[in-house]
Amino acid sequence: MKSPWHRAFLALACWGAAAVAQAATPILVVHGGAGVIAREITPEREREVRAALALALQKGYAILKAGGASLDAVSVAIGTMEDSGAFNAGRGAVFNHDGRNELDAAIMDGATLRAGAVANVHTVKNPILLARAVLERSPHVMLVGEGAEIFARSVGMAPAEAKYFYSERRWQELQQALKEEREKDAASRNPPHHGTVGAVALDARGRLAAGTSTGGITNKRYGRVGDSPIIGAGTYADSRCAVSATGWGEYFIRATAARDICARMEYRGDTLAEAARAVVMDVIPRLGGDGGVIAIDDKGDIATPYDTQGMFRGWVDAGGNAHIAIFAQK
Ligand code: ASP
């Protein structure tokens, strides 16, 4: 039988350990998509992308620095990239085969394992905020198509017209993809995928979060859903690991890529770098796919492997310094 003093001491010791475990140095990592090809990037495009990544980091990190939640930092960083028009998400989304924009997004709170996702929405300016609303204001994890659009109206999101998502660059990409489709065997095509956005964050209380938002793949079939909004495939967070993926979504779904990275850490004791590298550089290519991830763990370690030429990415390190990179060197 323990004395009341002994019990009080134990309670205090546990509280102390929990308080220490919870304190963390905030970190934020964002991506603007893998599949970047060096010869396709003009200096203007590079400037546009770097500025958009820098703004997303700045806005998201301000939340973490003020003691805010990783879930808020992820929402704001991704919302900023959706609004920029610089990426394949929100305003800059690609066109499907029928010349429409169909957007997907997901967000997950690692501390509670709560998640929200939307797929196949056409009129929602910020799918990441709708995914967040599904997490917080519905009993569900995923809403798609018309149901998701109706839910968006019910939480006060005004519909955007099709022209909001129109950009000449994306339209020309579709025309090019349609031309290639006519010329080549459709089955042997490597669908162009780049520009999806994502964010992972660790807040001062040690809570992790992950989110991803995309227009999918240029010339995709009506109704196609990729990995980004699928919890465990393109987006996943738990108490020790958070991942946002970009790449050829069909392969990331088949590999349950994001969850596999966290599971390798949990069950095999892999480091974050080992787990992320194995999935991106081994599992996905062996299946025939490609792409990359941004990942972060509860210690604040980050990993950003990709097996395409480049991946738009940026991070704010433990010292509060922002970094942006596209290819291996910079
Ligand atoms: N993973 C996304 C999808 O398949 C595309 C991308 O990351 O660029 O929808």
Short mmCIF file of C-alpha atoms and ligand atoms in Angstrom, two decimals:
data_model
loop_
_atom_site.label_atom_id
_atom_site.label_comp_id
_atom_site.label_asym_id
_atom_site.label_seq_id
_atom_site.Cartn_x
_atom_site.Cartn_y
_atom_site.Cartn_z
CA MET A 1 0.00 0.00 0.00
CA LYS A 2 1.53 3.33 -1.11
CA SER A 3 1.45 6.30 1.27
CA PRO A 4 -0.34 9.49 0.10
CA TRP A 5 3.10 11.20 -0.06
CA HIS A 6 4.43 8.43 -2.27
CA ARG A 7 1.42 8.75 -4.55
CA ALA A 8 1.78 12.55 -4.70
CA PHE A 9 5.46 12.16 -5.56
CA LEU A 10 4.65 9.66 -8.34
CA ALA A 11 1.96 11.96 -9.76
CA LEU A 12 4.40 14.87 -9.79
CA ALA A 13 7.12 12.77 -11.45
CA CYS A 14 4.70 11.61 -14.18
CA TRP A 15 3.49 15.16 -14.76
CA GLY A 16 7.08 16.35 -15.06
CA ALA A 17 7.96 13.63 -17.57
CA ALA A 18 4.86 14.42 -19.64
CA ALA A 19 5.63 18.14 -19.58
CA VAL A 20 9.19 17.50 -20.78
CA ALA A 21 7.99 15.08 -23.48
CA GLN A 22 5.50 17.65 -24.72
CA ALA A 23 7.91 20.57 -25.11
CA ALA A 24 9.28 20.72 -28.64
CA THR A 25 10.95 23.15 -30.99
CA PRO A 26 8.47 23.95 -33.77
CA ILE A 27 9.35 22.80 -37.28
CA LEU A 28 7.45 23.26 -40.54
CA VAL A 29 8.08 21.54 -43.88
CA VAL A 30 6.14 22.20 -47.10
CA HIS A 31 6.22 20.81 -50.62
CA GLY A 32 4.94 22.07 -53.94
CA GLY A 33 5.14 18.74 -55.76
CA ALA A 34 7.65 16.27 -57.15
CA GLY A 35 8.17 15.57 -60.84
CA VAL A 36 9.97 18.87 -61.45
CA ILE A 37 12.03 18.78 -64.64
CA ALA A 38 15.03 21.13 -64.81
CA ARG A 39 14.73 22.07 -68.47
CA GLU A 40 11.06 23.02 -68.03
CA ILE A 41 11.70 25.63 -65.35
CA THR A 42 12.16 29.18 -66.56
CA PRO A 43 13.75 31.75 -64.21
CA GLU A 44 10.33 33.44 -63.86
CA ARG A 45 8.70 30.16 -62.88
CA GLU A 46 11.44 29.47 -60.36
CA ARG A 47 10.97 32.92 -58.83
CA GLU A 48 7.20 32.41 -58.65
CA VAL A 49 7.55 29.03 -56.92
CA ARG A 50 10.23 30.17 -54.47
CA ALA A 51 8.17 33.21 -53.48
CA ALA A 52 5.04 31.09 -52.98
CA LEU A 53 6.91 28.52 -50.87
CA ALA A 54 8.51 31.30 -48.81
CA LEU A 55 5.12 32.89 -48.11
CA ALA A 56 3.61 29.55 -47.09
CA LEU A 57 6.52 28.95 -44.69
CA GLN A 58 6.27 32.45 -43.28
CA LYS A 59 2.52 32.27 -42.63
CA GLY A 60 2.56 28.72 -41.29
CA TYR A 61 5.60 29.22 -39.08
CA ALA A 62 4.18 32.43 -37.55
CA ILE A 63 1.45 30.23 -36.05
CA LEU A 64 3.93 27.73 -34.62
CA LYS A 65 6.16 30.49 -33.26
CA ALA A 66 3.22 32.04 -31.43
CA GLY A 67 2.57 28.68 -29.74
CA GLY A 68 -0.23 27.67 -32.13
CA ALA A 69 -1.22 24.17 -33.20
CA SER A 70 0.49 22.16 -35.93
CA LEU A 71 -2.95 21.55 -37.46
CA ASP A 72 -3.41 25.32 -37.89
CA ALA A 73 0.08 25.75 -39.33
CA VAL A 74 -0.55 22.99 -41.88
CA SER A 75 -3.96 24.44 -42.88
CA VAL A 76 -2.57 27.94 -43.32
CA ALA A 77 0.59 26.89 -45.18
CA ILE A 78 -1.42 24.75 -47.61
CA GLY A 79 -4.20 27.36 -47.97
CA THR A 80 -1.55 29.93 -48.91
CA MET A 81 -0.16 27.64 -51.61
CA GLU A 82 -3.68 26.87 -52.90
CA ASP A 83 -4.34 30.62 -53.26
CA SER A 84 -1.02 31.34 -54.97
CA GLY A 85 -1.91 29.73 -58.29
CA ALA A 86 1.74 28.62 -58.49
CA PHE A 87 0.99 24.94 -57.83
CA ASN A 88 -1.34 22.15 -58.84
CA ALA A 89 -3.75 22.81 -55.98
CA GLY A 90 -6.57 25.28 -55.39
CA ARG A 91 -6.42 28.11 -57.93
CA GLY A 92 -3.63 26.48 -59.96
CA ALA A 93 -5.18 23.00 -60.25
CA VAL A 94 -4.69 20.96 -63.42
CA PHE A 95 -7.51 19.99 -65.80
CA ASN A 96 -8.96 16.52 -66.11
CA HIS A 97 -9.66 14.85 -69.47
CA ASP A 98 -12.97 16.72 -69.79
CA GLY A 99 -11.39 20.12 -69.17
CA ARG A 100 -12.67 20.40 -65.59
CA ASN A 101 -10.82 20.87 -62.31
CA GLU A 102 -11.39 18.17 -59.72
CA LEU A 103 -9.66 18.84 -56.44
CA ASP A 104 -8.68 16.51 -53.58
CA ALA A 105 -7.28 17.27 -50.10
CA ALA A 106 -6.75 15.74 -46.67
CA ILE A 107 -5.54 16.79 -43.25
CA MET A 108 -4.67 14.72 -40.19
CA ASP A 109 -3.97 15.53 -36.56
CA GLY A 110 -1.28 13.19 -35.25
CA ALA A 111 -2.08 13.72 -31.56
CA THR A 112 -5.69 12.52 -31.85
CA LEU A 113 -5.57 10.56 -35.15
CA ARG A 114 -8.54 12.62 -36.30
CA ALA A 115 -8.65 13.20 -40.04
CA GLY A 116 -10.70 14.96 -42.70
CA ALA A 117 -10.61 14.54 -46.48
CA VAL A 118 -12.46 15.64 -49.60
CA ALA A 119 -12.23 14.40 -53.16
CA ASN A 120 -13.60 15.39 -56.51
CA VAL A 121 -14.71 18.93 -55.66
CA HIS A 122 -15.06 21.50 -58.45
CA THR A 123 -16.10 24.76 -56.82
CA VAL A 124 -14.12 24.86 -53.58
CA LYS A 125 -11.33 27.45 -53.51
CA ASN A 126 -9.55 25.89 -50.55
CA PRO A 127 -10.08 22.12 -50.40
CA ILE A 128 -7.71 21.92 -47.41
CA LEU A 129 -10.11 24.08 -45.38
CA LEU A 130 -13.00 21.90 -46.44
CA ALA A 131 -11.02 18.82 -45.36
CA ARG A 132 -10.42 20.56 -42.04
CA ALA A 133 -14.15 21.24 -41.73
CA VAL A 134 -14.87 17.54 -42.37
CA LEU A 135 -12.44 16.74 -39.53
CA GLU A 136 -13.91 19.25 -37.10
CA ARG A 137 -17.53 19.67 -38.08
CA SER A 138 -18.70 16.28 -39.34
CA PRO A 139 -18.70 12.78 -37.89
CA HIS A 140 -17.00 11.52 -41.08
CA VAL A 141 -13.48 11.29 -42.43
CA MET A 142 -14.09 11.70 -46.17
CA LEU A 143 -16.71 13.42 -48.32
CA VAL A 144 -16.64 13.34 -52.12
CA GLY A 145 -18.21 15.07 -55.11
CA GLU A 146 -21.63 16.63 -54.74
CA GLY A 147 -21.91 15.66 -51.07
CA ALA A 148 -18.67 17.47 -50.32
CA GLU A 149 -19.85 20.53 -52.27
CA ILE A 150 -23.14 20.62 -50.32
CA PHE A 151 -21.21 20.28 -47.08
CA ALA A 152 -18.97 23.19 -48.17
CA ARG A 153 -22.03 25.42 -48.59
CA SER A 154 -23.37 24.30 -45.20
CA VAL A 155 -20.18 25.46 -43.48
CA GLY A 156 -20.30 28.82 -45.26
CA MET A 157 -17.88 28.34 -48.15
CA ALA A 158 -19.12 30.26 -51.19
CA PRO A 159 -18.77 28.37 -54.51
CA ALA A 160 -16.08 29.51 -56.93
CA GLU A 161 -16.83 29.68 -60.63
CA ALA A 162 -14.89 27.53 -63.09
CA LYS A 163 -12.95 30.57 -64.32
CA TYR A 164 -11.37 30.97 -60.86
CA PHE A 165 -9.38 27.80 -61.56
CA TYR A 166 -8.58 28.57 -65.21
CA SER A 167 -4.99 29.22 -66.14
CA GLU A 168 -3.52 29.22 -69.62
CA ARG A 169 -0.53 27.17 -68.46
CA ARG A 170 -2.70 24.34 -67.12
CA TRP A 171 -4.94 24.46 -70.20
CA GLN A 172 -1.96 24.09 -72.49
CA GLU A 173 -0.67 21.20 -70.37
CA LEU A 174 -3.98 19.42 -70.96
CA GLN A 175 -3.80 20.08 -74.72
CA GLN A 176 -0.28 18.65 -74.76
CA ALA A 177 -1.35 15.58 -72.75
CA LEU A 178 -4.31 15.01 -75.09
CA LYS A 179 -2.00 15.25 -78.10
CA GLU A 180 0.44 12.75 -76.58
CA GLU A 181 -2.46 10.46 -75.76
CA ARG A 182 -3.56 10.47 -79.37
CA GLU A 183 -0.03 9.73 -80.53
CA LYS A 184 0.93 7.07 -78.01
CA ASP A 185 -0.44 3.92 -76.52
CA ALA A 186 -2.42 5.20 -73.53
CA ALA A 187 -1.32 2.31 -71.32
CA SER A 188 2.36 3.09 -71.72
CA ARG A 189 2.02 6.75 -70.78
CA ASN A 190 3.69 8.16 -67.69
CA PRO A 191 1.09 10.72 -66.58
CA PRO A 192 2.52 14.16 -65.87
CA HIS A 193 2.22 14.83 -62.17
CA HIS A 194 3.65 17.81 -60.43
CA GLY A 195 2.67 20.75 -58.30
CA THR A 196 0.62 19.05 -55.59
CA VAL A 197 1.14 20.85 -52.28
CA GLY A 198 1.59 19.54 -48.76
CA ALA A 199 2.78 20.46 -45.29
CA VAL A 200 3.87 18.67 -42.14
CA ALA A 201 4.45 20.41 -38.81
CA LEU A 202 5.56 19.85 -35.23
CA ASP A 203 4.27 22.39 -32.72
CA ALA A 204 5.68 23.56 -29.39
CA ARG A 205 3.50 21.05 -27.56
CA GLY A 206 5.00 18.18 -29.56
CA ARG A 207 1.91 17.61 -31.71
CA LEU A 208 2.37 16.55 -35.34
CA ALA A 209 0.04 17.21 -38.28
CA ALA A 210 0.06 16.55 -42.02
CA GLY A 211 -1.96 17.82 -44.97
CA THR A 212 -1.98 17.54 -48.76
CA SER A 213 -3.98 19.29 -51.51
CA THR A 214 -4.00 18.63 -55.25
CA GLY A 215 -5.71 18.96 -58.58
CA GLY A 216 -4.52 15.40 -59.28
CA ILE A 217 -3.02 14.50 -62.62
CA THR A 218 -3.45 16.35 -65.91
CA ASN A 219 -5.87 14.54 -68.24
CA LYS A 220 -7.08 12.21 -65.48
CA ARG A 221 -10.34 10.46 -66.05
CA TYR A 222 -13.48 12.05 -64.57
CA GLY A 223 -13.93 10.64 -61.06
CA ARG A 224 -10.30 9.59 -60.59
CA VAL A 225 -9.04 10.07 -57.05
CA GLY A 226 -5.32 9.98 -56.24
CA ASP A 227 -3.40 9.34 -53.06
CA SER A 228 -3.48 12.88 -51.62
CA PRO A 229 -6.90 12.65 -49.89
CA ILE A 230 -6.51 8.98 -48.94
CA ILE A 231 -5.49 8.74 -45.29
CA GLY A 232 -2.45 6.48 -45.07
CA ALA A 233 -1.57 6.81 -48.76
CA GLY A 234 -0.71 10.45 -49.50
CA THR A 235 -1.36 11.90 -46.05
CA TYR A 236 -0.82 10.51 -42.56
CA ALA A 237 0.13 11.68 -39.06
CA ASP A 238 0.36 10.00 -35.69
CA SER A 239 2.08 10.88 -32.43
CA ARG A 240 5.60 10.21 -33.75
CA CYS A 241 5.51 10.77 -37.52
CA ALA A 242 3.75 12.95 -40.12
CA VAL A 243 3.95 12.52 -43.91
CA SER A 244 2.65 14.30 -47.03
CA ALA A 245 3.33 12.68 -50.40
CA THR A 246 3.49 13.80 -54.00
CA GLY A 247 3.89 11.73 -57.12
CA TRP A 248 2.09 9.14 -59.17
CA GLY A 249 -0.86 8.65 -56.84
CA GLU A 250 -1.96 5.20 -57.95
CA TYR A 251 1.34 3.77 -56.69
CA PHE A 252 1.24 5.68 -53.40
CA ILE A 253 -2.24 4.25 -52.78
CA ARG A 254 -1.15 0.70 -53.56
CA ALA A 255 1.87 1.05 -51.25
CA THR A 256 -0.13 2.83 -48.48
CA ALA A 257 2.99 4.95 -48.60
CA ALA A 258 2.48 7.53 -45.86
CA ARG A 259 1.31 5.02 -43.26
CA ASP A 260 4.05 2.59 -44.28
CA ILE A 261 6.69 5.19 -43.40
CA CYS A 262 5.21 5.70 -39.92
CA ALA A 263 4.64 1.95 -39.45
CA ARG A 264 8.27 1.17 -40.27
CA MET A 265 9.29 3.52 -37.47
CA GLU A 266 6.74 2.04 -35.08
CA TYR A 267 7.24 -1.67 -35.72
CA ARG A 268 10.79 -1.95 -37.08
CA GLY A 269 12.42 0.89 -35.16
CA ASP A 270 13.59 2.56 -38.39
CA THR A 271 14.66 6.19 -38.20
CA LEU A 272 12.48 8.65 -40.11
CA ALA A 273 15.14 8.97 -42.82
CA GLU A 274 15.44 5.18 -43.24
CA ALA A 275 11.67 4.66 -43.38
CA ALA A 276 10.98 7.51 -45.82
CA ARG A 277 13.88 6.52 -48.05
CA ALA A 278 12.83 2.86 -48.20
CA VAL A 279 9.30 3.69 -49.31
CA VAL A 280 10.18 6.45 -51.80
CA MET A 281 13.39 5.03 -53.27
CA ASP A 282 12.58 1.33 -53.11
CA VAL A 283 8.92 0.34 -52.62
CA ILE A 284 7.31 2.87 -55.01
CA PRO A 285 9.86 2.53 -57.87
CA ARG A 286 9.70 -1.27 -57.62
CA LEU A 287 5.97 -1.04 -58.30
CA GLY A 288 6.64 1.25 -61.27
CA GLY A 289 5.78 4.63 -59.74
CA ASP A 290 7.72 7.72 -58.73
CA GLY A 291 7.43 10.78 -56.52
CA GLY A 292 8.52 12.03 -53.12
CA VAL A 293 7.45 12.83 -49.58
CA ILE A 294 8.05 15.35 -46.85
CA ALA A 295 8.14 13.77 -43.41
CA ILE A 296 8.81 14.87 -39.85
CA ASP A 297 9.05 13.04 -36.55
CA ASP A 298 8.36 13.96 -32.93
CA LYS A 299 12.04 14.81 -32.35
CA GLY A 300 11.91 17.39 -35.13
CA ASP A 301 13.95 15.36 -37.63
CA ILE A 302 12.86 15.87 -41.22
CA ALA A 303 13.21 13.77 -44.39
CA THR A 304 12.40 14.89 -47.94
CA PRO A 305 13.34 12.01 -50.29
CA TYR A 306 12.16 12.03 -53.92
CA ASP A 307 13.10 9.96 -56.93
CA THR A 308 12.19 12.47 -59.62
CA GLN A 309 14.62 15.10 -60.89
CA GLY A 310 13.40 17.66 -58.41
CA MET A 311 10.77 18.43 -55.80
CA PHE A 312 9.64 21.92 -54.79
CA ARG A 313 10.14 22.04 -51.04
CA GLY A 314 10.88 24.31 -48.12
CA TRP A 315 11.33 24.08 -44.37
CA VAL A 316 11.87 26.16 -41.28
CA ASP A 317 14.51 24.53 -39.07
CA ALA A 318 14.83 24.42 -35.29
CA GLY A 319 16.69 27.75 -35.37
CA GLY A 320 13.76 29.41 -37.14
CA ASN A 321 15.65 29.68 -40.47
CA ALA A 322 13.72 29.16 -43.73
CA HIS A 323 15.19 27.06 -46.56
CA ILE A 324 13.87 26.45 -50.06
CA ALA A 325 15.11 23.83 -52.52
CA ILE A 326 14.07 22.39 -55.87
CA PHE A 327 16.84 20.04 -56.95
CA ALA A 328 19.46 18.14 -54.93
CA GLN A 329 21.81 21.07 -54.38
CA LYS A 330 19.46 23.99 -53.84
N1 ASP B 1 -0.14 12.54 -56.01
C1 ASP B 1 -1.02 13.38 -56.79
C2 ASP B 1 -2.09 12.50 -57.38
O1 ASP B 1 -1.79 11.40 -57.82
C3 ASP B 1 -0.32 14.11 -57.89
C4 ASP B 1 0.94 14.82 -57.51
O2 ASP B 1 1.47 14.64 -56.44
O3 ASP B 1 1.42 15.64 -58.30
O4 ASP B 1 -3.20 12.94 -57.48
#
